[in-house]
Amino acid sequence: MAKIKTKTLLTVLLILFTIFSISTLTTAKKNHGFSRILSPAKLGLKREKLSHLHFYFHDIVSGKNATAVRVAEAPMTKTSFTGFGAVVMIDDPLTVKPQLSSKPVGRAQGIYASASQTDLGLLMVLNFAFTEGKYNGSTLSVLGRNTVFSDVREMPIVGGSGLFRFARGYAHAHTHTIDFKTGDAVVEYNVYVFHY
Ligand SMILES: *[C@@H]1O[C@H](CO)[C@@H](O)[C@H](O)[C@H]1NC(C)=O
Ligand SMILES: *[C@@H]1O[C@H](CO)[C@@H](O)[C@H](O)[C@H]1NC(C)=O
């Protein structure tokens, strides 16, 4: 009697398990017509690597050939000692050496804006668009906070395109030179990114 009961119990458990497995499988296969699970190899993704990029960023705010232009501000921007509310659009050259005439590697294109009322803290939203060598056409996206009077500022790299697909990492910015008369600055960037 006890033996039969055990057998029946096992059979019921087996049936339940089978039903559960099938329903789990069908749920996993349900792709709603627009998504599927893919192996990284199918996208040609091999081993993830870490790259270090080093270049100089030229923020030219003065003169005819300015590469950074103020596009918006608030009424209070003029009286705020941090210029709170100012929004600047940039297309800044990136070069291998501190001299603007040195070899170009790309442009920093995007926006920086004064986002702090108490210290000079910029919101940086920009893409590094590279034009040199194998990186030509690839981009890295920066979204971070830049306290420009700190020695080294760290900003997250939140993504990328081309050779930098799936990129993530950080950028260290250090002011190389600044002309306090014109506001023009040369900033050294060290960028560390994981990508494939
Ligand atoms: C602006 O760029 C042009 C063309 O590259 C150059 O000839 C000129 O000297 C530049 N002007 C200034 C003020 O740097
Ligand atoms: C980068 O790519 C563009 C478009 O394909 C091409 O016109 C340009 O000459 C390339 N630049 C370099 C430095 O290879």
mmCIF file of C-alpha atoms and ligand atoms in Angstrom:
data_model
loop_
_atom_site.group_PDB
_atom_site.id
_atom_site.type_symbol
_atom_site.label_atom_id
_atom_site.label_comp_id
_atom_site.label_asym_id
_atom_site.label_seq_id
_atom_site.Cartn_x
_atom_site.Cartn_y
_atom_site.Cartn_z
ATOM 1 C CA MET A 1 0.000 0.000 0.000
ATOM 2 C CA ALA A 2 2.717 2.445 1.046
ATOM 3 C CA LYS A 3 4.726 1.487 -2.049
ATOM 4 C CA ILE A 4 1.845 2.322 -4.405
ATOM 5 C CA LYS A 5 1.353 5.654 -2.671
ATOM 6 C CA THR A 6 5.003 6.548 -3.155
ATOM 7 C CA LYS A 7 4.804 5.560 -6.833
ATOM 8 C CA THR A 8 1.674 7.634 -7.369
ATOM 9 C CA LEU A 9 3.244 10.594 -5.628
ATOM 10 C CA LEU A 10 6.361 10.307 -7.813
ATOM 11 C CA THR A 11 4.242 10.109 -10.971
ATOM 12 C CA VAL A 12 2.240 13.180 -9.975
ATOM 13 C CA LEU A 13 5.452 15.055 -9.223
ATOM 14 C CA LEU A 14 6.905 14.034 -12.584
ATOM 15 C CA ILE A 15 3.812 15.242 -14.427
ATOM 16 C CA LEU A 16 3.836 18.536 -12.538
ATOM 17 C CA PHE A 17 7.530 18.987 -13.270
ATOM 18 C CA THR A 18 6.990 18.308 -16.982
ATOM 19 C CA ILE A 19 4.118 20.790 -17.210
ATOM 20 C CA PHE A 20 6.181 23.391 -15.364
ATOM 21 C CA SER A 21 9.205 22.852 -17.660
ATOM 22 C CA ILE A 22 7.121 23.126 -20.830
ATOM 23 C CA SER A 23 5.433 26.306 -19.662
ATOM 24 C CA THR A 24 8.812 27.830 -18.716
ATOM 25 C CA LEU A 25 10.229 26.931 -22.117
ATOM 26 C CA THR A 26 7.304 28.398 -24.019
ATOM 27 C CA THR A 27 7.506 31.577 -21.921
ATOM 28 C CA ALA A 28 11.209 31.925 -22.753
ATOM 29 C CA LYS A 29 10.492 31.392 -26.448
ATOM 30 C CA LYS A 30 7.756 34.016 -26.497
ATOM 31 C CA ASN A 31 9.529 36.860 -28.259
ATOM 32 C CA HIS A 32 6.567 39.129 -28.931
ATOM 33 C CA GLY A 33 7.845 39.375 -32.516
ATOM 34 C CA PHE A 34 10.566 41.950 -31.894
ATOM 35 C CA SER A 35 13.195 40.525 -29.555
ATOM 36 C CA ARG A 36 15.323 37.440 -29.211
ATOM 37 C CA ILE A 37 18.246 36.193 -27.175
ATOM 38 C CA LEU A 38 21.503 36.283 -29.122
ATOM 39 C CA SER A 39 24.935 34.883 -28.379
ATOM 40 C CA PRO A 40 27.676 37.597 -28.386
ATOM 41 C CA ALA A 41 29.582 35.573 -31.022
ATOM 42 C CA LYS A 42 26.690 36.076 -33.476
ATOM 43 C CA LEU A 43 27.437 39.813 -33.367
ATOM 44 C CA GLY A 44 31.148 39.137 -33.874
ATOM 45 C CA LEU A 45 31.929 40.114 -30.280
ATOM 46 C CA LYS A 46 35.041 38.353 -29.060
ATOM 47 C CA ARG A 47 37.093 39.311 -26.041
ATOM 48 C CA GLU A 48 36.387 42.561 -24.245
ATOM 49 C CA LYS A 49 39.441 44.827 -24.112
ATOM 50 C CA LEU A 50 40.527 47.910 -22.202
ATOM 51 C CA SER A 51 41.808 50.902 -24.195
ATOM 52 C CA HIS A 52 43.537 54.061 -23.021
ATOM 53 C CA LEU A 53 43.182 57.187 -25.165
ATOM 54 C CA HIS A 54 45.171 60.348 -24.590
ATOM 55 C CA PHE A 55 44.499 63.656 -26.345
ATOM 56 C CA TYR A 56 44.101 67.402 -25.876
ATOM 57 C CA PHE A 57 40.784 69.229 -26.055
ATOM 58 C CA HIS A 58 40.780 72.826 -27.315
ATOM 59 C CA ASP A 59 37.944 74.933 -25.962
ATOM 60 C CA ILE A 60 38.114 78.120 -28.012
ATOM 61 C CA VAL A 61 35.543 80.603 -26.734
ATOM 62 C CA SER A 62 37.018 83.817 -28.188
ATOM 63 C CA GLY A 63 37.635 85.260 -31.648
ATOM 64 C CA LYS A 64 36.257 84.584 -35.093
ATOM 65 C CA ASN A 65 37.120 80.901 -35.000
ATOM 66 C CA ALA A 66 35.469 80.104 -31.687
ATOM 67 C CA THR A 67 34.548 76.425 -31.306
ATOM 68 C CA ALA A 68 32.389 76.976 -28.207
ATOM 69 C CA VAL A 69 29.369 79.296 -28.344
ATOM 70 C CA ARG A 70 26.877 80.250 -25.665
ATOM 71 C CA VAL A 71 23.425 79.383 -26.989
ATOM 72 C CA ALA A 72 21.245 80.045 -23.926
ATOM 73 C CA GLU A 73 21.213 81.571 -20.482
ATOM 74 C CA ALA A 74 18.767 82.579 -17.759
ATOM 75 C CA PRO A 75 18.071 86.133 -16.519
ATOM 76 C CA MET A 76 19.982 85.220 -13.335
ATOM 77 C CA THR A 77 23.017 83.879 -15.239
ATOM 78 C CA LYS A 78 24.638 87.340 -15.370
ATOM 79 C CA THR A 79 24.444 87.854 -11.605
ATOM 80 C CA SER A 80 25.295 84.245 -10.646
ATOM 81 C CA PHE A 81 28.997 83.939 -9.829
ATOM 82 C CA THR A 82 28.993 80.439 -11.362
ATOM 83 C CA GLY A 83 27.116 81.615 -14.475
ATOM 84 C CA PHE A 84 24.329 79.245 -13.487
ATOM 85 C CA GLY A 85 22.065 78.501 -16.439
ATOM 86 C CA ALA A 86 24.548 79.185 -19.234
ATOM 87 C CA VAL A 87 24.431 76.602 -22.009
ATOM 88 C CA VAL A 88 27.352 76.290 -24.441
ATOM 89 C CA MET A 89 27.417 74.287 -27.681
ATOM 90 C CA ILE A 90 30.851 73.012 -28.670
ATOM 91 C CA ASP A 91 32.645 71.526 -31.655
ATOM 92 C CA ASP A 92 36.102 71.464 -30.042
ATOM 93 C CA PRO A 93 39.165 70.064 -31.837
ATOM 94 C CA LEU A 94 40.984 67.111 -30.256
ATOM 95 C CA THR A 95 44.702 66.783 -30.976
ATOM 96 C CA VAL A 96 47.576 64.471 -29.981
ATOM 97 C CA LYS A 97 49.723 67.311 -28.557
ATOM 98 C CA PRO A 98 48.806 70.455 -26.592
ATOM 99 C CA GLN A 99 49.354 72.602 -29.717
ATOM 100 C CA LEU A 100 46.242 73.193 -31.810
ATOM 101 C CA SER A 101 48.437 72.735 -34.909
ATOM 102 C CA SER A 102 49.374 69.175 -33.852
ATOM 103 C CA LYS A 103 47.785 66.120 -35.442
ATOM 104 C CA PRO A 104 43.969 66.119 -35.099
ATOM 105 C CA VAL A 105 42.301 62.956 -33.788
ATOM 106 C CA GLY A 106 38.688 64.098 -33.662
ATOM 107 C CA ARG A 107 36.202 66.578 -32.267
ATOM 108 C CA ALA A 108 34.321 66.933 -29.004
ATOM 109 C CA GLN A 109 30.773 67.755 -30.067
ATOM 110 C CA GLY A 110 27.948 68.517 -27.693
ATOM 111 C CA ILE A 111 26.920 70.741 -24.844
ATOM 112 C CA TYR A 112 28.248 71.933 -21.533
ATOM 113 C CA ALA A 113 26.121 73.883 -19.138
ATOM 114 C CA SER A 114 26.615 75.578 -15.790
ATOM 115 C CA ALA A 115 24.571 73.339 -13.506
ATOM 116 C CA SER A 116 25.768 74.412 -10.040
ATOM 117 C CA GLN A 117 24.900 77.564 -8.102
ATOM 118 C CA THR A 118 27.610 77.124 -5.480
ATOM 119 C CA ASP A 119 30.746 76.065 -7.384
ATOM 120 C CA LEU A 120 31.734 75.876 -11.030
ATOM 121 C CA GLY A 121 30.248 72.480 -11.920
ATOM 122 C CA LEU A 122 29.456 71.879 -15.556
ATOM 123 C CA LEU A 123 27.067 69.282 -16.890
ATOM 124 C CA MET A 124 28.914 67.725 -19.851
ATOM 125 C CA VAL A 125 26.851 65.989 -22.545
ATOM 126 C CA LEU A 126 28.998 65.312 -25.562
ATOM 127 C CA ASN A 127 30.420 62.852 -28.052
ATOM 128 C CA PHE A 128 34.065 62.389 -28.895
ATOM 129 C CA ALA A 129 33.890 61.858 -32.657
ATOM 130 C CA PHE A 130 37.195 60.337 -33.729
ATOM 131 C CA THR A 131 38.647 60.865 -37.211
ATOM 132 C CA GLU A 132 42.057 59.239 -36.960
ATOM 133 C CA GLY A 133 43.235 55.799 -38.079
ATOM 134 C CA LYS A 134 41.144 52.793 -37.177
ATOM 135 C CA TYR A 135 38.980 54.908 -34.866
ATOM 136 C CA ASN A 136 37.858 57.150 -37.742
ATOM 137 C CA GLY A 137 34.058 57.231 -37.574
ATOM 138 C CA SER A 138 33.824 55.758 -34.071
ATOM 139 C CA THR A 139 32.447 57.741 -31.152
ATOM 140 C CA LEU A 140 32.437 57.760 -27.348
ATOM 141 C CA SER A 141 29.660 59.403 -25.346
ATOM 142 C CA VAL A 142 30.333 61.393 -22.173
ATOM 143 C CA LEU A 143 27.721 62.303 -19.594
ATOM 144 C CA GLY A 144 29.166 63.739 -16.416
ATOM 145 C CA ARG A 145 30.014 66.540 -14.042
ATOM 146 C CA ASN A 146 33.021 68.733 -14.655
ATOM 147 C CA THR A 147 34.227 70.910 -11.763
ATOM 148 C CA VAL A 148 36.599 72.832 -14.002
ATOM 149 C CA PHE A 149 38.737 74.289 -11.209
ATOM 150 C CA SER A 150 39.581 70.857 -9.758
ATOM 151 C CA ASP A 151 42.938 69.453 -10.801
ATOM 152 C CA VAL A 152 41.517 66.202 -12.223
ATOM 153 C CA ARG A 153 37.848 65.749 -13.055
ATOM 154 C CA GLU A 154 36.324 62.354 -13.674
ATOM 155 C CA MET A 155 33.446 61.868 -16.080
ATOM 156 C CA PRO A 156 31.713 58.634 -17.050
ATOM 157 C CA ILE A 157 31.887 57.281 -20.590
ATOM 158 C CA VAL A 158 28.384 55.927 -21.001
ATOM 159 C CA GLY A 159 28.601 54.316 -24.424
ATOM 160 C CA GLY A 160 30.023 54.414 -27.896
ATOM 161 C CA SER A 161 29.652 53.459 -31.537
ATOM 162 C CA GLY A 162 31.719 51.751 -34.228
ATOM 163 C CA LEU A 163 34.829 50.227 -32.633
ATOM 164 C CA PHE A 164 33.499 51.493 -29.306
ATOM 165 C CA ARG A 165 30.200 49.597 -29.333
ATOM 166 C CA PHE A 166 29.202 48.565 -25.806
ATOM 167 C CA ALA A 167 31.828 50.977 -24.427
ATOM 168 C CA ARG A 168 31.856 51.999 -20.812
ATOM 169 C CA GLY A 169 34.535 53.657 -18.734
ATOM 170 C CA TYR A 170 35.693 57.026 -17.537
ATOM 171 C CA ALA A 171 37.572 60.114 -18.652
ATOM 172 C CA HIS A 172 40.040 62.106 -16.563
ATOM 173 C CA ALA A 173 40.293 65.768 -17.555
ATOM 174 C CA HIS A 174 43.134 68.003 -16.423
ATOM 175 C CA THR A 175 43.451 71.633 -17.507
ATOM 176 C CA HIS A 176 46.748 72.003 -19.386
ATOM 177 C CA THR A 177 46.563 75.767 -19.995
ATOM 178 C CA ILE A 178 43.935 78.452 -19.638
ATOM 179 C CA ASP A 179 44.031 82.022 -20.905
ATOM 180 C CA PHE A 180 42.145 83.975 -18.257
ATOM 181 C CA LYS A 181 41.818 86.974 -20.613
ATOM 182 C CA THR A 182 39.999 85.141 -23.387
ATOM 183 C CA GLY A 183 38.723 82.064 -21.533
ATOM 184 C CA ASP A 184 40.340 79.753 -24.106
ATOM 185 C CA ALA A 185 41.520 76.498 -22.543
ATOM 186 C CA VAL A 186 43.485 73.399 -23.478
ATOM 187 C CA VAL A 187 42.426 70.348 -21.488
ATOM 188 C CA GLU A 188 44.322 67.068 -21.325
ATOM 189 C CA TYR A 189 42.109 63.967 -21.474
ATOM 190 C CA ASN A 190 42.947 60.424 -20.417
ATOM 191 C CA VAL A 191 40.125 58.080 -21.340
ATOM 192 C CA TYR A 192 39.874 54.469 -20.183
ATOM 193 C CA VAL A 193 37.208 52.291 -21.833
ATOM 194 C CA PHE A 194 36.178 48.683 -21.969
ATOM 195 C CA HIS A 195 34.908 47.717 -25.421
ATOM 196 C CA TYR A 196 35.083 44.826 -27.869
HETATM 197 C C1 LIG B 1 40.548 81.544 -38.250
HETATM 198 O O1 LIG B 1 40.744 80.471 -39.141
HETATM 199 C C2 LIG B 1 41.229 80.893 -40.420
HETATM 200 C C3 LIG B 1 41.221 79.683 -41.333
HETATM 201 O O2 LIG B 1 41.809 78.570 -40.717
HETATM 202 C C4 LIG B 1 42.613 81.507 -40.242
HETATM 203 O O3 LIG B 1 43.122 81.914 -41.481
HETATM 204 C C5 LIG B 1 42.519 82.690 -39.288
HETATM 205 O O4 LIG B 1 43.800 83.207 -38.996
HETATM 206 C C6 LIG B 1 41.839 82.290 -37.975
HETATM 207 N N1 LIG B 1 41.576 83.477 -37.187
HETATM 208 C C7 LIG B 1 41.890 83.556 -35.896
HETATM 209 C C8 LIG B 1 41.508 84.835 -35.221
HETATM 210 O O5 LIG B 1 42.456 82.658 -35.285
HETATM 211 C C1 LIG B 2 37.829 59.284 -42.155
HETATM 212 O O1 LIG B 2 36.704 58.798 -42.815
HETATM 213 C C2 LIG B 2 36.123 59.722 -43.725
HETATM 214 C C3 LIG B 2 34.817 59.136 -44.230
HETATM 215 O O2 LIG B 2 34.936 57.783 -44.529
HETATM 216 C C4 LIG B 2 37.124 60.028 -44.837
HETATM 217 O O3 LIG B 2 36.583 60.956 -45.741
HETATM 218 C C5 LIG B 2 38.372 60.608 -44.192
HETATM 219 O O4 LIG B 2 39.368 60.823 -45.182
HETATM 220 C C6 LIG B 2 38.926 59.674 -43.121
HETATM 221 N N1 LIG B 2 39.998 60.354 -42.413
HETATM 222 C C7 LIG B 2 41.166 59.769 -42.145
HETATM 223 C C8 LIG B 2 42.163 60.609 -41.404
HETATM 224 O O5 LIG B 2 41.415 58.627 -42.451
#
